Short mmCIF file of C-alpha atoms in Angstrom, two decimals:
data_model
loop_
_atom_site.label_atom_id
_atom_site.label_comp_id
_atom_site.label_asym_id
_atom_site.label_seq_id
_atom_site.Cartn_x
_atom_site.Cartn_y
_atom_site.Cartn_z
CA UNK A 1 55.17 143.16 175.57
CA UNK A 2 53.29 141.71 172.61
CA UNK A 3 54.43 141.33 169.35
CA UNK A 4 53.80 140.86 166.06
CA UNK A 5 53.23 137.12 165.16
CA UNK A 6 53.78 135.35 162.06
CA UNK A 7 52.42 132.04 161.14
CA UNK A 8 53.68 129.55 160.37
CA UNK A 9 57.27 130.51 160.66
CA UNK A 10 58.01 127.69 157.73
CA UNK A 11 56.46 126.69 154.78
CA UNK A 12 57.70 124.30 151.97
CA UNK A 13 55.45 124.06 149.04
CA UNK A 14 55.62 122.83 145.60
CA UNK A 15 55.54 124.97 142.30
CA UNK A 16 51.97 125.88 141.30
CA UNK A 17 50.51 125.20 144.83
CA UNK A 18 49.11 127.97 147.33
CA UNK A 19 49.93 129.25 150.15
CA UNK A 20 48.47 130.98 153.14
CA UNK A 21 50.00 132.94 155.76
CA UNK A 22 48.89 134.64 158.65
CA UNK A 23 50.00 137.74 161.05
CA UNK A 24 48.82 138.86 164.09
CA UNK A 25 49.63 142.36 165.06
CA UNK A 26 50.08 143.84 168.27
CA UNK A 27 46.95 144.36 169.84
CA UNK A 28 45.42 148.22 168.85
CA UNK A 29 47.62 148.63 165.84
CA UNK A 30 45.65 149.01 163.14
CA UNK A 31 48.11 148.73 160.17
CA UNK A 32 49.50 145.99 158.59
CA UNK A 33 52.60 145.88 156.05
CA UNK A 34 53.45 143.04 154.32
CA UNK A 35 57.46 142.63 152.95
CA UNK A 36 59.30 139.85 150.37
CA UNK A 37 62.88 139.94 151.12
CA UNK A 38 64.55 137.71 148.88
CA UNK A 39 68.13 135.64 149.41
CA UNK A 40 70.45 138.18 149.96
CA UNK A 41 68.19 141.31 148.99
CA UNK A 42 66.88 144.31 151.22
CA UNK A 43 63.04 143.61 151.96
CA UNK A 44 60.72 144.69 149.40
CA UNK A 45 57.47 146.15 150.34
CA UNK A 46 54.54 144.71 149.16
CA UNK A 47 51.11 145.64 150.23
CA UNK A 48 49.63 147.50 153.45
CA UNK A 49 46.04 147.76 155.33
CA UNK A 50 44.67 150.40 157.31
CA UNK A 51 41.60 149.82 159.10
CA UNK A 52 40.80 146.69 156.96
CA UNK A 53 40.79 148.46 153.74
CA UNK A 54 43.87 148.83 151.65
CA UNK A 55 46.16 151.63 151.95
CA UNK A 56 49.45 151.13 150.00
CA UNK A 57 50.39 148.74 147.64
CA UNK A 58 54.32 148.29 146.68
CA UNK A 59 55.26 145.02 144.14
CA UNK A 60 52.96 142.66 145.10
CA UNK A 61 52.66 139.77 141.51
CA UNK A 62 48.76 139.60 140.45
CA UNK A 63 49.63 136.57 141.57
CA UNK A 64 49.40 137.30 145.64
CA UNK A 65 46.75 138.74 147.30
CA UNK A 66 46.25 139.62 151.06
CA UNK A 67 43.09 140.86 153.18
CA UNK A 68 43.01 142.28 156.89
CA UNK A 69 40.16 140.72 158.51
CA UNK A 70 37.60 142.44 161.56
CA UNK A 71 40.19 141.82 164.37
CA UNK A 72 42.69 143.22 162.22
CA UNK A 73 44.89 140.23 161.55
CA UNK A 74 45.74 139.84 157.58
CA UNK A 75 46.46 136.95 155.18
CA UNK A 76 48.57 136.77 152.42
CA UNK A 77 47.05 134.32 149.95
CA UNK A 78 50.05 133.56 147.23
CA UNK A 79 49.09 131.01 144.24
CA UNK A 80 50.43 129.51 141.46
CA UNK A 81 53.61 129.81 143.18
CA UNK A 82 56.99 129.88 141.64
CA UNK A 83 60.42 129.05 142.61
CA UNK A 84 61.55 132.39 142.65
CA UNK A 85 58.68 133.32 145.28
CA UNK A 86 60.85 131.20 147.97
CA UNK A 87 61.89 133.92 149.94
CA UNK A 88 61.23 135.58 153.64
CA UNK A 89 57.91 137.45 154.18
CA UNK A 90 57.77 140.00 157.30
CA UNK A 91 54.81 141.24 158.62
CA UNK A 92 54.70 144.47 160.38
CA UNK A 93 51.97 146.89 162.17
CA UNK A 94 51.53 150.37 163.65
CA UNK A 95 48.77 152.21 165.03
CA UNK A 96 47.91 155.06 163.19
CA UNK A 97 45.82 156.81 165.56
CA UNK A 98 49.19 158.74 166.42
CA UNK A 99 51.71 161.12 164.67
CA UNK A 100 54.91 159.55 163.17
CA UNK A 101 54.67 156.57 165.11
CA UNK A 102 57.36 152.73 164.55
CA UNK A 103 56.29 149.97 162.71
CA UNK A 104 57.56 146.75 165.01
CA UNK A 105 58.10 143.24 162.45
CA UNK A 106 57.10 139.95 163.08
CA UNK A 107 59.97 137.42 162.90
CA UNK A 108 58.68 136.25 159.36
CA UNK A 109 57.67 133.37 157.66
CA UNK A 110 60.43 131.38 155.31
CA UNK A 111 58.51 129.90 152.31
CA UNK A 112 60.46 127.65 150.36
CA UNK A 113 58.86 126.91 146.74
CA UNK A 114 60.33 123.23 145.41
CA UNK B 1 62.49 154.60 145.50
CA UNK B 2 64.70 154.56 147.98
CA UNK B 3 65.30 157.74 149.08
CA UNK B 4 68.22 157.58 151.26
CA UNK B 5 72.36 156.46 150.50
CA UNK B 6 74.14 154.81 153.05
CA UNK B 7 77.58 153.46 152.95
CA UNK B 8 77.42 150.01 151.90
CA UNK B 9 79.88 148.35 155.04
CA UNK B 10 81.42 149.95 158.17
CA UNK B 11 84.14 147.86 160.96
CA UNK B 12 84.09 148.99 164.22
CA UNK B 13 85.74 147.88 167.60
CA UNK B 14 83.88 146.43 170.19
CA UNK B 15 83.16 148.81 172.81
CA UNK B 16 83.63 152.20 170.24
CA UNK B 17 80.82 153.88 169.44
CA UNK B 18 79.43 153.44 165.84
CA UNK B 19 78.52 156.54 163.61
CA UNK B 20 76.58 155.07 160.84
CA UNK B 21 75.96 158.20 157.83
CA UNK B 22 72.64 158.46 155.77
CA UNK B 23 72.03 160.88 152.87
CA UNK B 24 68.74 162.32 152.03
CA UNK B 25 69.09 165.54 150.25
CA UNK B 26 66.13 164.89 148.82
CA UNK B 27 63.70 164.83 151.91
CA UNK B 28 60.57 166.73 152.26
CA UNK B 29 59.68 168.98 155.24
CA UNK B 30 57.13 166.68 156.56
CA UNK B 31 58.87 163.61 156.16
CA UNK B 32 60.64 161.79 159.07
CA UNK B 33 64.42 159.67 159.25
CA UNK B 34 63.98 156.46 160.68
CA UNK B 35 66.27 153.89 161.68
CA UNK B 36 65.93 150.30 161.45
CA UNK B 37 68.22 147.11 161.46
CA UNK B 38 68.17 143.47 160.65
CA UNK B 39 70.77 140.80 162.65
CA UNK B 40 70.64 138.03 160.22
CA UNK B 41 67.19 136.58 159.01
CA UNK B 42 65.46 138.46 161.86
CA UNK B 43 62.78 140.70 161.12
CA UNK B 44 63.95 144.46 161.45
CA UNK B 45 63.88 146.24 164.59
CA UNK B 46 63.01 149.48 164.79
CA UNK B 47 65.86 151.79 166.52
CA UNK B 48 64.73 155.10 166.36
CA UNK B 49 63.63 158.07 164.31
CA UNK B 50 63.63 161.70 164.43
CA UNK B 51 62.14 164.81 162.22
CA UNK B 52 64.90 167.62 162.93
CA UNK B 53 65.43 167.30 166.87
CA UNK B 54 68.38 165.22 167.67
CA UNK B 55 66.68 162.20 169.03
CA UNK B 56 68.24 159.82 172.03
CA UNK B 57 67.21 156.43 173.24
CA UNK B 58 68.35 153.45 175.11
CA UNK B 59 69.66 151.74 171.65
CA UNK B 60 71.00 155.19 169.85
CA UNK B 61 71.06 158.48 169.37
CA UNK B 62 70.14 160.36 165.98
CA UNK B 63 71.80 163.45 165.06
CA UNK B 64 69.83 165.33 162.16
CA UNK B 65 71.90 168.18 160.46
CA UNK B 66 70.31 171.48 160.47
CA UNK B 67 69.27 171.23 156.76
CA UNK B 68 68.31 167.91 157.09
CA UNK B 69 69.93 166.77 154.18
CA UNK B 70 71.66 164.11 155.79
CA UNK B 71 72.38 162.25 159.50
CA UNK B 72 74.14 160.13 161.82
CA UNK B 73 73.05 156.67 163.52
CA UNK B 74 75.04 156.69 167.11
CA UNK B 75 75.71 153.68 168.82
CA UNK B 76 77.83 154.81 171.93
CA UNK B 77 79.51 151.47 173.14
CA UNK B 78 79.07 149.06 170.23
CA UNK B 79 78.83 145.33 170.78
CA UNK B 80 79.35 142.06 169.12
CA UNK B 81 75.01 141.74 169.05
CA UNK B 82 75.47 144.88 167.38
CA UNK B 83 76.64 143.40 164.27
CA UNK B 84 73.62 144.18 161.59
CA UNK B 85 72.61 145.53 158.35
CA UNK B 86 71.08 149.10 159.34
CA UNK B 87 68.74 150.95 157.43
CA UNK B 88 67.82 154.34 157.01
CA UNK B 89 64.43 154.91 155.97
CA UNK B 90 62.98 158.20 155.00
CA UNK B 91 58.93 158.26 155.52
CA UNK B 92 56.10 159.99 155.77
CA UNK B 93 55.09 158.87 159.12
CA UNK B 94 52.21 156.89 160.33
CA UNK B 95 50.65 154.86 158.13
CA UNK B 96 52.91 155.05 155.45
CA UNK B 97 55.30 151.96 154.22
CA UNK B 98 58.97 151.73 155.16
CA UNK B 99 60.55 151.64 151.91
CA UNK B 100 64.03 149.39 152.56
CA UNK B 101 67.43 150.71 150.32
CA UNK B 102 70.87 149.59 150.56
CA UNK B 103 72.20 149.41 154.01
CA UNK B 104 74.94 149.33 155.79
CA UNK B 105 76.39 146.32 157.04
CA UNK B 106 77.89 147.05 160.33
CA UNK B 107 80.90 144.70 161.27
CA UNK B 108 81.45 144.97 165.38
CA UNK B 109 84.82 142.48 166.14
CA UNK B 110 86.45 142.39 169.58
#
């Protein structure tokens, strides 16, 4: 079955650069959650979509900001980036057409901030 | 806020059956228990998640006390792959984020 996937699965950038990543949910989910789980810390949630339009936002820095597009995959844009961003982001999705249905993760994407 | 308490690290034999605890006193009628875990940098994967039935799948079974104040993660015949930080996550239910506390960090050892 299809999952949720996370581009690119690496990144290395430099303080004060951007950086763009991508997630592809599983085909007819319609949600997207985006997580920050830092070295050794539970994941932190950070924003969500529904249907393209924001649903939920958790502790996302003014710094980040994220979109789901027409085919419903999302973007997190993250600039001015810091050393303490360097962390793992997971991307998740649902449909929401249901009652009480799982959220299944992407494998994530490690971003390392030099 | 996390809305759930979980013991923070559990042993068990390979081949026993795991009973991981959660407490949520505080949970709302509407609001489901769900059950995730994480094997070392992997994103979570979901296990399984109940409202007030007992709930049984090919991974686990969840037992929900009748008050639903608190339940119980079962793992019948643990394995080494079964070594993970599991989460119990109180949550609405669709469309609503998955709000990660302290886990427990399961140790399976032959």
């Amino acid at each position: 079955a299809a999952g949720v996937i996370q581009s690119p699965r690496h990144l290395i950038k430099e303080k004060r650069e951007t950086a763009t990543l991508k997630c592809y949910p599983i085909p007819r989910h319609d949600t997207v959650y985006w997580y920050q789980q830092g070295p050794g810390q539970d994941p932190q949630f950070l924003i969500s979509f529904y249907e393209k339009m924001q649903s939920d936002k958790g502790s996302i820095p003014d710094r980040f900001s994220a979109q789901q597009f027409s085919d419903y995959h999302s973007e997190l844009n993250m600039s001015s980036l810091e050393l303490g961003d360097s962390a793992l982001y997971f991307c998740a999705s649902s449909s929401d057409r249901g009652l009480n249905t799982e959220a299944f993760f992407g494998q994530g994407t490690r971003l390392t901030v030099v | 806020d996390a809305k759930t308490t979980q013991p923070p690290s559990m042993d068990c034999a390979e081949g026993r059956a795991a009973n991981l605890p959660c407490n949520h006193s505080t949970i709302s009628g509407n609001e489901y228990v769900y059950w995730y875990r994480q094997i070392h940098s992997q994103g979570p994967q979901y296990i399984i998640h109940g409202l007030k039935n007992n709930e049984t799948n090919e991974m686990a079974s969840l037992i929900i006390t009748e008050d639903r104040k608190s339940s119980t993660l079962i793992l019948p015949h643990a394995t080494l792959r079964d070594t993970a930080v599991y989460y119990c996550i109180v949550r609405l239910g669709s469309g609503t984020a998955l709000i990660f506390g302290k886990g427990t960090t399961l140790s399976v050892s032959s």
